[in-house]
Short mmCIF file of C-alpha atoms in Angstrom, two decimals:
data_model
loop_
_atom_site.label_atom_id
_atom_site.label_comp_id
_atom_site.label_asym_id
_atom_site.label_seq_id
_atom_site.Cartn_x
_atom_site.Cartn_y
_atom_site.Cartn_z
CA MET A 1 0.00 0.00 0.00
CA LEU A 2 1.24 3.51 -0.75
CA ARG A 3 1.28 5.28 2.59
CA ASP A 4 2.22 8.91 3.17
CA ASN A 5 5.09 7.96 5.48
CA MET A 6 6.62 5.52 3.00
CA LYS A 7 9.50 6.45 0.78
CA ASN A 8 8.75 6.26 -2.96
CA ILE A 9 11.64 5.64 -5.36
CA THR A 10 11.52 5.34 -9.16
CA ILE A 11 14.47 3.82 -11.01
CA THR A 12 15.02 2.02 -14.32
CA GLU A 13 16.08 -1.56 -15.00
CA HIS A 14 19.87 -2.01 -14.61
CA GLN A 15 20.15 1.25 -12.68
CA LYS A 16 22.15 1.04 -9.45
CA LEU A 17 20.24 1.65 -6.24
CA TYR A 18 22.66 2.38 -3.42
CA PHE A 19 22.04 1.46 0.20
CA SER A 20 23.48 2.69 3.47
CA SER A 21 22.86 2.34 7.20
CA LYS A 22 20.97 5.66 7.15
CA GLY A 23 19.10 5.34 3.88
CA GLY A 24 17.47 8.73 4.20
CA GLN A 25 18.73 10.33 1.00
CA LYS A 26 16.93 10.42 -2.31
CA ASN A 27 17.16 7.14 -4.27
CA ILE A 28 19.15 5.54 -1.45
CA ILE A 29 17.59 2.65 0.44
CA SER A 30 18.49 1.34 3.87
CA LYS A 31 20.45 -1.85 4.46
CA GLN A 32 17.26 -3.29 5.92
CA ASP A 33 15.46 -2.64 2.62
CA ALA A 34 18.33 -4.36 0.81
CA MET A 35 17.90 -7.34 3.13
CA TYR A 36 14.20 -7.56 2.16
CA LEU A 37 15.11 -7.46 -1.55
CA GLN A 38 17.56 -10.29 -0.96
CA GLN A 39 14.83 -12.32 0.77
CA LEU A 40 12.55 -11.70 -2.19
CA GLU A 41 15.16 -12.98 -4.63
CA GLU A 42 15.87 -16.07 -2.51
CA HIS A 43 12.17 -16.84 -2.16
CA GLN A 44 11.64 -16.59 -5.92
CA ASP A 45 14.69 -18.76 -6.53
CA ARG A 46 15.69 -16.67 -9.53
CA LYS A 47 18.11 -13.84 -10.25
CA ILE A 48 16.19 -10.58 -10.04
CA PHE A 49 18.96 -8.22 -8.94
CA SER A 50 22.66 -7.73 -9.47
CA TRP A 51 24.48 -7.08 -6.20
CA GLY A 52 27.50 -4.93 -5.44
CA ARG A 53 29.26 -4.04 -2.21
CA ASN A 54 26.93 -1.09 -1.52
CA TYR A 55 24.32 -1.24 -4.28
CA VAL A 56 21.64 -3.39 -5.85
CA SER A 57 20.55 -3.21 -9.49
CA PRO A 58 17.35 -4.74 -10.95
CA GLN A 59 18.08 -6.79 -14.05
CA GLN A 60 15.49 -7.28 -16.81
CA TRP A 61 12.60 -6.96 -14.34
CA VAL A 62 10.16 -4.06 -14.50
CA GLY A 63 7.42 -3.44 -11.97
CA ILE A 64 7.11 -2.53 -8.33
CA VAL A 65 8.48 -3.89 -5.06
CA SER A 66 7.20 -2.70 -1.70
CA THR A 67 9.07 -3.34 1.56
CA PRO A 68 7.61 -2.17 4.90
CA TYR A 69 9.42 1.14 4.43
CA THR A 70 9.92 1.79 0.71
CA ASN A 71 8.04 1.49 -2.58
CA ILE A 72 10.42 0.93 -5.49
CA GLU A 73 9.01 1.43 -8.99
CA ILE A 74 11.21 -0.05 -11.72
CA LEU A 75 10.62 1.35 -15.22
CA PRO A 76 12.02 0.20 -18.58
CA LYS A 77 15.49 1.50 -19.43
CA ILE A 78 14.09 3.99 -21.97
CA ALA A 79 12.95 6.07 -18.97
CA GLU A 80 16.50 7.41 -18.81
CA GLU A 81 15.86 9.31 -22.04
CA MET A 82 12.16 10.17 -21.76
CA GLU A 83 9.73 11.65 -19.25
CA LYS A 84 8.64 9.04 -16.73
CA GLU A 85 4.93 9.69 -17.31
CA ARG A 86 5.35 9.04 -21.03
CA VAL A 87 7.33 5.86 -20.32
CA ARG A 88 4.56 4.59 -18.04
CA LYS A 89 2.00 5.13 -20.80
CA ILE A 90 4.18 3.34 -23.36
CA PHE A 91 4.82 0.45 -20.99
CA ILE A 92 1.14 -0.01 -20.16
CA ASN A 93 0.20 0.12 -23.85
CA MET A 94 2.86 -2.48 -24.51
CA LEU A 95 1.52 -4.73 -21.74
CA LEU A 96 -2.05 -4.53 -22.96
CA LEU A 97 -1.12 -5.20 -26.59
CA ALA A 98 1.09 -8.14 -25.57
CA TYR A 99 -1.83 -9.64 -23.64
CA ASP A 100 -4.31 -8.90 -26.44
CA ILE A 101 -6.27 -6.41 -24.33
CA PRO A 102 -7.83 -3.48 -26.25
CA VAL A 103 -6.06 -0.17 -25.63
CA ARG A 104 -8.60 2.59 -25.07
CA GLY A 105 -8.88 5.99 -23.44
CA ASN A 106 -8.73 4.34 -20.02
CA ILE A 107 -5.01 5.04 -19.71
CA GLU A 108 -5.42 8.79 -20.18
CA SER A 109 -8.33 8.79 -17.73
CA ALA A 110 -6.27 6.94 -15.12
CA PHE A 111 -3.42 9.42 -15.47
CA GLN A 112 -5.80 12.34 -15.06
CA LYS A 113 -7.01 10.85 -11.77
CA GLY A 114 -3.50 11.27 -10.42
CA SER A 115 -2.65 7.60 -9.93
CA ASN A 116 0.69 6.72 -8.37
CA GLY A 117 2.98 4.90 -10.79
CA PHE A 118 2.21 2.47 -13.58
CA LEU A 119 0.83 -0.26 -11.28
CA ASP A 120 -1.79 2.08 -9.86
CA ILE A 121 -2.73 3.08 -13.40
CA LEU A 122 -3.08 -0.55 -14.47
CA VAL A 123 -5.20 -1.37 -11.42
CA SER A 124 -7.29 1.77 -11.93
CA ILE A 125 -8.12 0.75 -15.52
CA PHE A 126 -9.10 -2.75 -14.37
CA LEU A 127 -11.32 -1.44 -11.55
CA THR A 128 -12.99 1.08 -13.87
CA LEU A 129 -13.90 -1.66 -16.36
CA LEU A 130 -15.09 -3.99 -13.59
CA GLY A 131 -17.17 -1.28 -11.95
CA LYS A 132 -18.88 -0.56 -15.27
CA GLU A 133 -19.93 -4.21 -15.64
CA LEU A 134 -20.96 -4.60 -12.00
CA ARG A 135 -23.37 -1.69 -12.39
CA LYS A 136 -25.20 -3.89 -14.91
CA GLY A 137 -25.18 -6.74 -12.40
CA ILE A 138 -22.81 -9.49 -11.31
CA ALA A 139 -22.21 -12.18 -13.95
CA LEU A 140 -24.58 -15.13 -13.84
CA SER A 141 -23.84 -18.35 -15.69
CA TYR A 142 -24.98 -21.95 -15.72
CA VAL A 143 -22.98 -24.41 -13.63
CA LYS A 144 -23.42 -28.18 -14.01
CA ASN A 145 -24.56 -30.04 -10.90
CA ARG A 146 -25.14 -33.66 -9.98
CA ARG A 147 -27.29 -34.65 -7.00
CA ASN A 148 -28.81 -37.77 -5.57
CA THR A 149 -32.35 -36.57 -4.89
CA SER A 150 -35.89 -37.81 -4.33
CA LYS A 151 -37.24 -35.62 -7.17
CA ILE A 152 -36.18 -35.77 -10.78
CA LYS A 153 -34.45 -32.58 -11.86
CA GLY A 154 -32.83 -32.18 -15.26
CA SER A 155 -31.90 -35.63 -16.57
CA ILE A 156 -31.21 -38.93 -14.83
CA ASN A 157 -27.63 -40.15 -15.06
CA PHE A 158 -28.45 -43.84 -15.66
CA SER A 159 -24.91 -45.18 -15.23
CA LYS A 160 -24.61 -43.52 -11.80
CA GLN A 161 -28.21 -44.41 -10.98
CA LEU A 162 -27.58 -48.14 -11.49
CA ASN A 163 -24.36 -47.93 -9.53
CA LYS A 164 -25.70 -45.98 -6.56
CA ASN A 165 -29.48 -46.45 -6.37
CA ILE A 166 -30.07 -49.91 -7.80
CA PHE A 167 -32.14 -50.91 -4.74
CA LEU A 168 -33.45 -47.42 -3.93
CA TYR A 169 -36.55 -46.72 -5.98
CA ASN A 170 -37.21 -43.28 -4.48
CA LYS A 171 -33.76 -41.84 -5.25
CA PHE A 172 -32.47 -40.47 -8.55
CA VAL A 173 -28.98 -39.33 -9.59
CA CYS A 174 -29.73 -36.25 -11.66
CA ASP A 175 -27.57 -33.98 -13.80
CA TYR A 176 -28.82 -30.43 -14.20
CA SER A 177 -27.60 -26.87 -14.79
CA MET A 178 -28.18 -24.04 -12.35
CA LEU A 179 -27.85 -20.30 -12.95
CA THR A 180 -25.55 -18.99 -10.23
CA VAL A 181 -23.06 -16.28 -9.24
CA ASN A 182 -20.73 -18.98 -7.86
CA ASN A 183 -19.16 -19.65 -11.24
CA ARG A 184 -15.57 -19.85 -12.49
CA LEU A 185 -15.66 -16.33 -13.95
CA ASN A 186 -16.59 -14.72 -10.63
CA LYS A 187 -14.15 -16.91 -8.71
CA ILE A 188 -11.31 -15.58 -10.89
CA ILE A 189 -12.43 -11.98 -10.37
CA LYS A 190 -12.74 -12.43 -6.59
CA PHE A 191 -9.31 -14.04 -6.46
CA SER A 192 -7.90 -11.08 -8.42
CA LEU A 193 -9.54 -8.47 -6.19
CA LEU A 194 -8.20 -10.17 -3.06
CA SER A 195 -4.73 -10.19 -4.63
CA ILE A 196 -4.95 -6.54 -5.72
CA ILE A 197 -5.79 -5.41 -2.19
CA GLU A 198 -2.42 -6.77 -1.06
CA LEU A 199 -0.50 -4.89 -3.76
CA PRO A 200 1.39 -1.64 -3.06
CA ILE A 201 -1.28 0.61 -4.56
CA SER A 202 -2.99 3.85 -3.52
CA GLN A 203 -5.58 3.78 -0.75
CA LYS A 204 -8.15 5.03 -3.25
CA ASN A 205 -7.73 1.97 -5.48
CA LYS A 206 -7.53 -0.31 -2.45
CA ASN A 207 -10.84 1.03 -1.11
CA SER A 208 -12.44 0.70 -4.54
CA ALA A 209 -11.35 -2.96 -4.76
CA LYS A 210 -12.77 -3.64 -1.28
CA ARG A 211 -16.12 -2.09 -2.23
CA MET A 212 -16.31 -4.26 -5.34
CA LEU A 213 -15.58 -7.36 -3.27
CA SER A 214 -18.94 -6.90 -1.55
CA HIS A 215 -20.61 -7.92 -4.84
CA PHE A 216 -18.91 -11.31 -4.54
CA ASP A 217 -20.01 -12.33 -1.03
CA ASP A 218 -21.77 -15.43 -2.38
CA VAL A 219 -18.77 -16.45 -4.50
CA GLU A 220 -16.48 -19.14 -3.12
CA VAL A 221 -12.83 -18.23 -2.42
CA VAL A 222 -10.60 -20.66 -4.30
CA ASN A 223 -6.95 -20.85 -5.29
CA ILE A 224 -7.11 -20.10 -9.01
CA GLN A 225 -4.94 -22.13 -11.39
CA LYS A 226 -3.62 -21.05 -14.79
CA SER A 227 -5.90 -23.55 -16.56
CA ASP A 228 -9.02 -21.91 -15.08
CA PHE A 229 -8.71 -18.92 -17.42
CA ASP A 230 -9.10 -21.05 -20.55
CA LYS A 231 -12.17 -22.77 -19.10
CA VAL A 232 -14.24 -19.59 -18.79
CA PHE A 233 -17.12 -19.63 -21.26
CA PHE A 234 -18.63 -16.31 -22.36
CA ASP A 235 -22.24 -15.98 -23.49
CA ARG A 236 -24.53 -13.03 -24.08
CA ARG A 237 -24.81 -12.45 -20.30
CA THR A 238 -21.07 -12.52 -19.63
CA LYS A 239 -19.40 -11.28 -22.83
CA GLY A 240 -18.78 -7.87 -21.22
CA TYR A 241 -16.43 -9.56 -18.74
CA LYS A 242 -14.06 -10.97 -21.38
CA GLU A 243 -11.65 -8.02 -21.22
CA ILE A 244 -11.78 -8.03 -17.42
CA ILE A 245 -10.73 -11.70 -17.31
CA GLU A 246 -7.75 -10.87 -19.53
CA TYR A 247 -6.64 -8.28 -16.97
CA CYS A 248 -7.02 -10.95 -14.28
CA ARG A 249 -4.85 -13.24 -16.40
CA LEU A 250 -2.22 -10.52 -16.76
CA PHE A 251 -2.03 -10.02 -12.98
CA TYR A 252 -2.01 -13.76 -12.34
CA GLU A 253 0.70 -14.66 -14.85
CA GLN A 254 3.22 -12.42 -13.13
CA LYS A 255 3.00 -14.83 -10.20
CA ARG A 256 2.74 -12.01 -7.70
CA LEU A 257 3.47 -13.36 -4.26
CA GLN A 258 3.62 -11.87 -0.82
CA LEU A 259 6.41 -12.82 1.51
CA LYS A 260 5.51 -12.82 5.17
CA SER A 261 7.84 -12.99 8.14
CA GLY A 262 5.83 -12.33 11.28
CA ASP A 263 4.13 -8.97 10.69
CA ILE A 264 6.54 -8.03 7.88
CA LYS A 265 5.23 -8.11 4.31
CA ILE A 266 7.01 -7.67 0.98
CA SER A 267 4.65 -7.21 -1.96
CA PHE A 268 5.68 -7.12 -5.59
CA LEU A 269 4.49 -7.36 -9.18
CA LEU A 270 7.34 -7.84 -11.64
CA PHE A 271 7.38 -8.30 -15.41
CA ASP A 272 10.25 -9.98 -17.25
CA MET A 273 11.07 -7.47 -20.01
CA ASN A 274 12.82 -10.10 -22.14
CA LYS A 275 9.68 -12.26 -22.25
CA LEU A 276 7.44 -9.21 -22.64
CA TRP A 277 9.40 -7.97 -25.67
CA GLU A 278 9.23 -11.44 -27.20
CA LYS A 279 5.48 -11.55 -26.66
CA PHE A 280 5.06 -8.01 -27.97
CA ILE A 281 6.97 -8.37 -31.26
CA TYR A 282 5.15 -11.59 -32.21
CA ILE A 283 1.57 -10.28 -31.84
#
C-alpha cells in the first residue's frame, strides 16, 4: 500500500540503487530494505537483482516492489531518455497489446485521476472496467450439478443411478444446470480483487477494490490455477467480462506473491522485459 510515510523511489532496470545504514537520502535505500530485496530474490529462486558491495541493481525486471518502508518502482530502461509519465503510458500500452487487451482511453483517464505509478494506473483501468460491468449486475452463468435426490431434476444419469441407487426406488442421480453467481468467472475476479488489495497501490484503489468485493459475497474463495482462465465460457450475459478476465490473467501470470515474516510483508508485481518484448513483437 502507498502510505504517506513511505518512501517512494523510481528507477530504471539495470540502474544502481545504493544502500546505506541511514538510507534517508533520495534514491538511497536502507540496508534493511536491501535485506528484504535479498529475501525476495531467494524466495523466488531466480536472479532478479545484481548485487555490489553497496548497491543493488534490478536486471530485466520491470514493476514494483514494496518493503515495509519503501516502494520501489522499476521502469524500462528507456525512462533514462524520456519523461517518466510518457514511459509509463508506453509500458502499459505495450503490456495490454502483448496480452491482447484493447487499448482505449482508459489510460489517459487513469493518469488524469492522479494515480501513483504504472501499477496504480493498471489497477485503476481494471477497476474502472469492472465497476462498469458490475453496475449492470454481477455475472450469472450456468454451472453443471449432480445430486442424488428424491425428485427428478434435469436428466437422470443412468450409469450412476444403477451404480448408486439400484435398490433405492425413491432416489435419482440427476444432472442439471443451475444459474448462479458462484461460477468460475466470478471466482477468478474475486481471487484477483483479493490479490490486488495486497498490492502496493494507492488507498483510493484499495478502497475501490474492497467495495467491489462486496458484490462477490456469495462467491467461493478458491486458489485459481492457470488452466481456469481457458475454461471460462462467455455468453450473451457474460461477454462484457471478457476483457476483465484478460486483466485478471495478466495479474495472475506475473505470479505475484507476498512474503511474510511475522508482521513483515514484501509485496511485488514484476514483469520480465525479455519475455514481454518477445510476446510483444510476435503479436
